[in-house]
Tab-separated table of C-alpha atoms in Angstrom:
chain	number	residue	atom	x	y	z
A	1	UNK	CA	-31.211	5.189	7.698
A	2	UNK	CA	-30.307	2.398	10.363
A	3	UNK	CA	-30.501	-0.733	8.843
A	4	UNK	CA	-31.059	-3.699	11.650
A	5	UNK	CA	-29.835	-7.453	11.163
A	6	UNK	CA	-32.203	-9.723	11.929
A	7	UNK	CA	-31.307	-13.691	13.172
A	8	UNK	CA	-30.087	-14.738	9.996
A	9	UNK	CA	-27.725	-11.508	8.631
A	10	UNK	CA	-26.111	-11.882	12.375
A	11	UNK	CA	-25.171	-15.379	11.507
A	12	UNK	CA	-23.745	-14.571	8.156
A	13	UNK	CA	-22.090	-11.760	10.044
A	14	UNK	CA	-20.491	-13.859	12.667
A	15	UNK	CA	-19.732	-16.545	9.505
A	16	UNK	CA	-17.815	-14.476	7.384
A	17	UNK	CA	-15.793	-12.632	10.473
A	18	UNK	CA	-14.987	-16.079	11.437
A	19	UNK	CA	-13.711	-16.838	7.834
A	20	UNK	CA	-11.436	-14.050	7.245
A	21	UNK	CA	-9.892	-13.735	10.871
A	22	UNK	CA	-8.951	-17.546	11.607
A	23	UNK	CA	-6.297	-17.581	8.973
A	24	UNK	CA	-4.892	-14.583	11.125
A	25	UNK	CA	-5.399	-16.386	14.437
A	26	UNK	CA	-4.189	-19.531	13.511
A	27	UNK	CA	-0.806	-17.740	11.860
A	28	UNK	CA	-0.220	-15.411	15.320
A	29	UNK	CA	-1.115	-18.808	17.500
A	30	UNK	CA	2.024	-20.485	15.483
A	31	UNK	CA	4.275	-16.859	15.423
A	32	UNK	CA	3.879	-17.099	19.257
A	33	UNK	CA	4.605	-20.925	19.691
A	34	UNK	CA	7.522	-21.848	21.685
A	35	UNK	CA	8.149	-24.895	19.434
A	36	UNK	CA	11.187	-25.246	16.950
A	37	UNK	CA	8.833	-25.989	14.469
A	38	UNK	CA	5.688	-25.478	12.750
A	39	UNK	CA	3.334	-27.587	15.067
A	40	UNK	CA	-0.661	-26.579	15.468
A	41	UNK	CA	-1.517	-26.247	18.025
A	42	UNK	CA	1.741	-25.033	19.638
A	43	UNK	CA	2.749	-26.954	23.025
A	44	UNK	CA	3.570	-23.467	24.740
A	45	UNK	CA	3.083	-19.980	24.368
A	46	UNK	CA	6.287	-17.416	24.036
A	47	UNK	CA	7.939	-13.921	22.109
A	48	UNK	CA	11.612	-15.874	21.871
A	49	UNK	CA	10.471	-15.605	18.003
A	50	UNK	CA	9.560	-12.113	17.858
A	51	UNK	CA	13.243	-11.215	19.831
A	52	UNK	CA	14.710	-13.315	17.698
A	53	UNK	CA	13.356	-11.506	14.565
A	54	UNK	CA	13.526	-7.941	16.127
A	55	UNK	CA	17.229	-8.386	16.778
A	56	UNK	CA	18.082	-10.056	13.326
A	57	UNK	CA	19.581	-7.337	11.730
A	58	UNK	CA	18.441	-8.703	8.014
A	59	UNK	CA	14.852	-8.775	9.300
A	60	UNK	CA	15.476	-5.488	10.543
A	61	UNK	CA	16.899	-4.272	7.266
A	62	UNK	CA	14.190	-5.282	5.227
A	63	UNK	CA	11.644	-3.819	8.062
A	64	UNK	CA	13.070	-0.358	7.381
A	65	UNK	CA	13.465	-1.094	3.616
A	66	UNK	CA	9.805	-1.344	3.364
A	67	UNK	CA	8.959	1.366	5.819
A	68	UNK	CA	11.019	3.916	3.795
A	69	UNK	CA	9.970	2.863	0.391
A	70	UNK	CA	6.022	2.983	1.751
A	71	UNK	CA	6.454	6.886	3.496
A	72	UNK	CA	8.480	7.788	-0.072
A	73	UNK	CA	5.823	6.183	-2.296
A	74	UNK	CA	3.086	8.435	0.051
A	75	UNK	CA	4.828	11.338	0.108
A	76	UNK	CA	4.725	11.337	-4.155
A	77	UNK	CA	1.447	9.957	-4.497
A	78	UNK	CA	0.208	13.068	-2.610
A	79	UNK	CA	2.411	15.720	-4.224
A	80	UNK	CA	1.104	13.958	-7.928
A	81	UNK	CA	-3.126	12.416	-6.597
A	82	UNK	CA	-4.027	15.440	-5.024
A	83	UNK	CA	-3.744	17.801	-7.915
A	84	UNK	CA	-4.821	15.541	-10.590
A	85	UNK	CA	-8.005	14.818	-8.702
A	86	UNK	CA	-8.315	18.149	-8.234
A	87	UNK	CA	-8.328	19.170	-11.607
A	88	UNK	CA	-10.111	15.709	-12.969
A	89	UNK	CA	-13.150	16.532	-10.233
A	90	UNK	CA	-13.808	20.065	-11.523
A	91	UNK	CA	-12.658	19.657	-14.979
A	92	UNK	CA	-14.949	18.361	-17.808
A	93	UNK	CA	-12.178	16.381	-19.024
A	94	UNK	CA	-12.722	14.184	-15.772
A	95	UNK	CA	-16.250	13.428	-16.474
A	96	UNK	CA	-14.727	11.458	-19.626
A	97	UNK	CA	-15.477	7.744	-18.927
A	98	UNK	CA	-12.443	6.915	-20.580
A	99	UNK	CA	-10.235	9.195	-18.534
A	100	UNK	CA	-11.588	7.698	-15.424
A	101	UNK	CA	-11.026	3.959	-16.718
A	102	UNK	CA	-7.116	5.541	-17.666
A	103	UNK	CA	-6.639	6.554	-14.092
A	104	UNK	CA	-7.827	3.307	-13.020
A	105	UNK	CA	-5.431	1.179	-15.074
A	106	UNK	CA	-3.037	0.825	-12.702
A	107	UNK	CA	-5.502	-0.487	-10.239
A	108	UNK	CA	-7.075	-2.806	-13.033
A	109	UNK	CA	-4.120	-4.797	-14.740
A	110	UNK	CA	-2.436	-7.666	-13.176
A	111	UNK	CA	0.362	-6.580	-10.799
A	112	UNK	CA	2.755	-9.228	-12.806
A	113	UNK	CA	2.274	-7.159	-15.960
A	114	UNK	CA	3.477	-4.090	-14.443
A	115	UNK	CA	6.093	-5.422	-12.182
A	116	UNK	CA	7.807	-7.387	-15.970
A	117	UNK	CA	7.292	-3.865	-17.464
A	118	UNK	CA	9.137	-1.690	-14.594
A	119	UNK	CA	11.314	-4.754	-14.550
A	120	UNK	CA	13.389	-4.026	-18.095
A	121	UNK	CA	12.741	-0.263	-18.074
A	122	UNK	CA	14.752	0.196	-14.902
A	123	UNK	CA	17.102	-2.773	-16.409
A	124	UNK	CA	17.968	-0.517	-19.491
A	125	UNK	CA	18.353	2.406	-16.997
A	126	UNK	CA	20.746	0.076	-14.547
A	127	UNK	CA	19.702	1.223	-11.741
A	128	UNK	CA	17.236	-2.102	-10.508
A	129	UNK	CA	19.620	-2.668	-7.560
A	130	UNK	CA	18.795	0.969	-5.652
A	131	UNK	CA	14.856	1.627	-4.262
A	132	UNK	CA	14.082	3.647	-7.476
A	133	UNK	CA	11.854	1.141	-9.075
A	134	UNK	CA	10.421	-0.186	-6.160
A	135	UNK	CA	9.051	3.741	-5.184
A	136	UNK	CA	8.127	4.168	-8.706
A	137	UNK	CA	6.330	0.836	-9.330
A	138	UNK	CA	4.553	1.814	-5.762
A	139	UNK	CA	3.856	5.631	-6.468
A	140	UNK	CA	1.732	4.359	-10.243
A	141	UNK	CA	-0.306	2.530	-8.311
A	142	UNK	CA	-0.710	4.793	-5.562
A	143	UNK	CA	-1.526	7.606	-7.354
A	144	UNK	CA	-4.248	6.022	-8.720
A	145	UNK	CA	-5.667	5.343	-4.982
A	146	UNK	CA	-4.507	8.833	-4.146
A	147	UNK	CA	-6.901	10.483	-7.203
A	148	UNK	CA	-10.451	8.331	-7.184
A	149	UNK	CA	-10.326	9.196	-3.510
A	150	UNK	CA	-9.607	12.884	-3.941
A	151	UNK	CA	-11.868	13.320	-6.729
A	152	UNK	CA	-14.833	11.276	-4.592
A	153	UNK	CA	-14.004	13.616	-1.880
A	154	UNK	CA	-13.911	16.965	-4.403
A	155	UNK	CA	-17.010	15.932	-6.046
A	156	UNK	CA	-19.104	16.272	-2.807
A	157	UNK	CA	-17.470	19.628	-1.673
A	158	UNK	CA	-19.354	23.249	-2.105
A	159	UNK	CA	-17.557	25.049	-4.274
A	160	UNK	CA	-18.947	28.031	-3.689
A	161	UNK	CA	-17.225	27.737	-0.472
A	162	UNK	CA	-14.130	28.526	-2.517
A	163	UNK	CA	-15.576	31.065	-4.404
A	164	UNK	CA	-17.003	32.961	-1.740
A	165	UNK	CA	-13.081	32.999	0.010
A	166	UNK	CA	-12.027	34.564	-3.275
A	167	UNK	CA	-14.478	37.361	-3.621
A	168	UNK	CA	-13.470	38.096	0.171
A	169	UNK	CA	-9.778	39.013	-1.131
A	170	UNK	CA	-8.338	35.390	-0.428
A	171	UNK	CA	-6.026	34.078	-2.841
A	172	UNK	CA	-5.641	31.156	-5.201
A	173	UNK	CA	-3.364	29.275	-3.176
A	174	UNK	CA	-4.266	30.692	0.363
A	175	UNK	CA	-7.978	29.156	-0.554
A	176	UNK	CA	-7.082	26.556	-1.613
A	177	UNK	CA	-5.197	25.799	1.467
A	178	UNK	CA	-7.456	27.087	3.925
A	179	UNK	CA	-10.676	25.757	2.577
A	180	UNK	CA	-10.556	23.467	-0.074
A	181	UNK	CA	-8.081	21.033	0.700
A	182	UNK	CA	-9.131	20.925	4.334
A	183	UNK	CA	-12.660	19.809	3.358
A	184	UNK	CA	-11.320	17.149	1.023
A	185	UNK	CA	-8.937	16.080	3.712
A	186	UNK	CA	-10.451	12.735	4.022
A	187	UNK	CA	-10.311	11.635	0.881
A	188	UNK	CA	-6.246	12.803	1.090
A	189	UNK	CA	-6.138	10.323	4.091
A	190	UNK	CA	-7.907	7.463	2.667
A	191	UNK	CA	-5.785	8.059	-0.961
A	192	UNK	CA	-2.660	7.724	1.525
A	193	UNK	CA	-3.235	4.805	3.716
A	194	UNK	CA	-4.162	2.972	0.727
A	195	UNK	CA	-1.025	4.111	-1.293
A	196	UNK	CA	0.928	2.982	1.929
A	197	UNK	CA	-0.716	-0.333	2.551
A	198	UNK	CA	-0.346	-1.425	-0.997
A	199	UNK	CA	3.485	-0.633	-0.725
A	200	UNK	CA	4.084	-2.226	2.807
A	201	UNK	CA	2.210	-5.675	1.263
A	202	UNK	CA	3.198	-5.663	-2.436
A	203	UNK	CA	4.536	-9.119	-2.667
A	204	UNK	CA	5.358	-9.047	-6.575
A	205	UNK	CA	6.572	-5.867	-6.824
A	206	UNK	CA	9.083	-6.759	-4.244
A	207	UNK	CA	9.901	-9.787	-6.280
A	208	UNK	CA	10.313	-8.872	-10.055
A	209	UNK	CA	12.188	-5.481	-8.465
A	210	UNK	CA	13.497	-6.456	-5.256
A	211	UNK	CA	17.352	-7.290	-4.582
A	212	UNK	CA	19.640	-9.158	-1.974
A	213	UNK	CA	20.247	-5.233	-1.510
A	214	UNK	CA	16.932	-3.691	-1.653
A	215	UNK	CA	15.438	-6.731	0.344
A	216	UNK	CA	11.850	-5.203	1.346
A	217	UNK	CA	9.631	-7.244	4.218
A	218	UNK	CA	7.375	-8.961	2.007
A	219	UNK	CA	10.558	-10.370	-0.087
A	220	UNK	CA	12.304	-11.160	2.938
A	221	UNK	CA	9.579	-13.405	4.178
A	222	UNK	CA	8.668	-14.767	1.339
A	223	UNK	CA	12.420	-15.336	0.394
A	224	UNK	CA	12.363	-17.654	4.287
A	225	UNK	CA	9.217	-19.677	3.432
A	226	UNK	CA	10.943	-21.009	0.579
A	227	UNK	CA	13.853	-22.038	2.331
A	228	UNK	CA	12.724	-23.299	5.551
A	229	UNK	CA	9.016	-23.316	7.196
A	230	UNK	CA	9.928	-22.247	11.011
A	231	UNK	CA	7.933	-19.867	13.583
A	232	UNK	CA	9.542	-17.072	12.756
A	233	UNK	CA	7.947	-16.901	9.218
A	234	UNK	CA	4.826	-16.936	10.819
A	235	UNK	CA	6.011	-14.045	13.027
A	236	UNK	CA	7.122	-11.888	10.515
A	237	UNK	CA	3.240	-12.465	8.805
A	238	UNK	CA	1.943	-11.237	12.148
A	239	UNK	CA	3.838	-8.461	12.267
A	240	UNK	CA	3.048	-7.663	8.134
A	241	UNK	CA	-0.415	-7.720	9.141
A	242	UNK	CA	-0.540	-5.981	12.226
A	243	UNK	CA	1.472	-2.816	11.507
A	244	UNK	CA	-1.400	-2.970	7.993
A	245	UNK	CA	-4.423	-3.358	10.322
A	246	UNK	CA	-3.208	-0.522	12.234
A	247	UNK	CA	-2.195	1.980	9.624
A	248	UNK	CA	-6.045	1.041	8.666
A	249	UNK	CA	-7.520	1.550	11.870
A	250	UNK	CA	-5.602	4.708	12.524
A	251	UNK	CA	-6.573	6.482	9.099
A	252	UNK	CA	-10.276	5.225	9.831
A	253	UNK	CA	-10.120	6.967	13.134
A	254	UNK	CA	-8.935	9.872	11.677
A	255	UNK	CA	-11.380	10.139	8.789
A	256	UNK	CA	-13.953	9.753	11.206
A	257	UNK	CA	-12.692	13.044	13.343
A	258	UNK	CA	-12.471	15.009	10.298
A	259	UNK	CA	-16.172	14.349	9.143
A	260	UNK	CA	-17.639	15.081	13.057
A	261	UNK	CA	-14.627	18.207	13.113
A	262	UNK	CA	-15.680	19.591	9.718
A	263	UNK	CA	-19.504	19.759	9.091
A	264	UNK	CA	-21.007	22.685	6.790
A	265	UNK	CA	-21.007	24.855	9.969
A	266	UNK	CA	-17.217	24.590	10.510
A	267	UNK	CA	-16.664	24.780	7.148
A	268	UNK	CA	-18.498	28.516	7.113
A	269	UNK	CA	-16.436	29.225	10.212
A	270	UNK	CA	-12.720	28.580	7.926
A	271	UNK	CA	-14.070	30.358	4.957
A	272	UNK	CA	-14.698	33.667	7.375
A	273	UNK	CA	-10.891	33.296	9.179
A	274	UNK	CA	-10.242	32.896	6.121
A	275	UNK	CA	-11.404	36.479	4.781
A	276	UNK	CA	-10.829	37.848	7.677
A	277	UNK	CA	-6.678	37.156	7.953
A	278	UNK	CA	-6.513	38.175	3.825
């Protein structure tokens, strides 16, 4: 069903797009500014502020500090989400309303509570100066993304498309492969780009677990707003936000291939290859 705006819902369109993209604007306008200060709206135009943090090697530290801990923190909440929601989407034990609020939890309580809680655990472990407890904090949450997603994805899939690769001599594993995870592939994207954007952008993780060591992005910028208000703050928030609308962009583009690449049809087509090769 196509659902048309009519004069008024174009307004509120245009309204609210304004609303949540001028903070955006008015932060790159002042991350490109060839001023020595914080002045709106800047006198000139230049990237001496983006060189400048690019070839900082403390910005660039903290850049691959966060980029590591975010592919990490994917990487498990895959290997842990995908199963889970497997099992919680075909199991009765997922239809539970409590079990469903449990996976939630980490999604649902205050990021503060959890970041004081990892805090002392990893304290009493000693090992809070290391990226342990940053991946760790990251992958909890994450796997939570990782599961609703799989398990929305699980819940709309056939499965007597699995079935039917079974009784044609396929295995467990090799149908699972071949057909089921496949069809539920873009739920496995969207679980990951949101376990990745939540670690790139987690501000109080990064600050109840963070050290001068383990110094992600977000800690490092926030860490040089506090000290001193210059451009380059506001180019490091560009860049935070940019390489986050992009991961978004890119795993939207790629969930939308996978739904026009794997229709019913296709799906017929694996599950005979599939019998076929066993």
């Amino acid at each position: 069903m196509t659902v048309r705006l009519g004069p008024s819902g174009w307004v509120l369109l245009i309204v609210v797009n304004v609303f949540l993209w001028a903070p955006l604007v008015v932060v790159a306008m002042l991350g490109f500014s060839d001023a020595n200060s914080m002045t709106f709206p800047p006198p000139a135009y230049s990237t001496r502020w983006l060189s400048a943090l690019l070839s900082d090697p403390v910005w660039t530290q903290s850049i691959t500090t966060s980029l590591m801990i975010g592919f990490v923190t994917v990487l498990l909440s895959l290997l842990l989400g995908v199963p889970l929601g497997l099992g919680l989407a075909r199991g009765a034990i997922g239809q539970h309303v409590s079990i469903q609020a449990l996976v939630a939890t980490p999604l649902i309580l205050p990021a503060i509570s959890l970041a004081v809680g990892f805090y002392f655990v990893f304290a009493m472990l000693k090992v809070l100066d290391s990226m342990i407890p940053l991946v760790v904090a990251h992958t909890t949450v994450g796997v939570s993304y990782v599961v609703i997603t799989v398990v929305s994805a699980s819940r709309s899939l056939d499965p007597r498309l699995e079935a039917a690769a079974r009784t044609m001599g396929a295995s467990f594993g090799k149908a699972l492969v071949t057909i089921t995870l496949p069809l539920i592939s873009v739920g496995i994207i969207g679980g990951a780009v949101l376990a990745f954007l939540h670690s790139w952008d987690d501000v109080v993780g990064a600050l109840m677990l963070g050290t001068a060591r383990v110094q992600p992005f977000p800690l490092k910028l926030w860490g040089e707003m506090q000290n001193v208000l210059n451009p380059i703050s506001a180019t490091a928030a560009v860049l935070l936000s940019t390489v986050s609308i992009a991961i978004l962009f890119m795993g939207a583009l790629v969930v939308v291939t996978r739904r026009r690449r794997v229709p019913t049809g296709q799906a017929a087509n694996v599950l005979l290859r599939s019998g076929a090769s066993s």
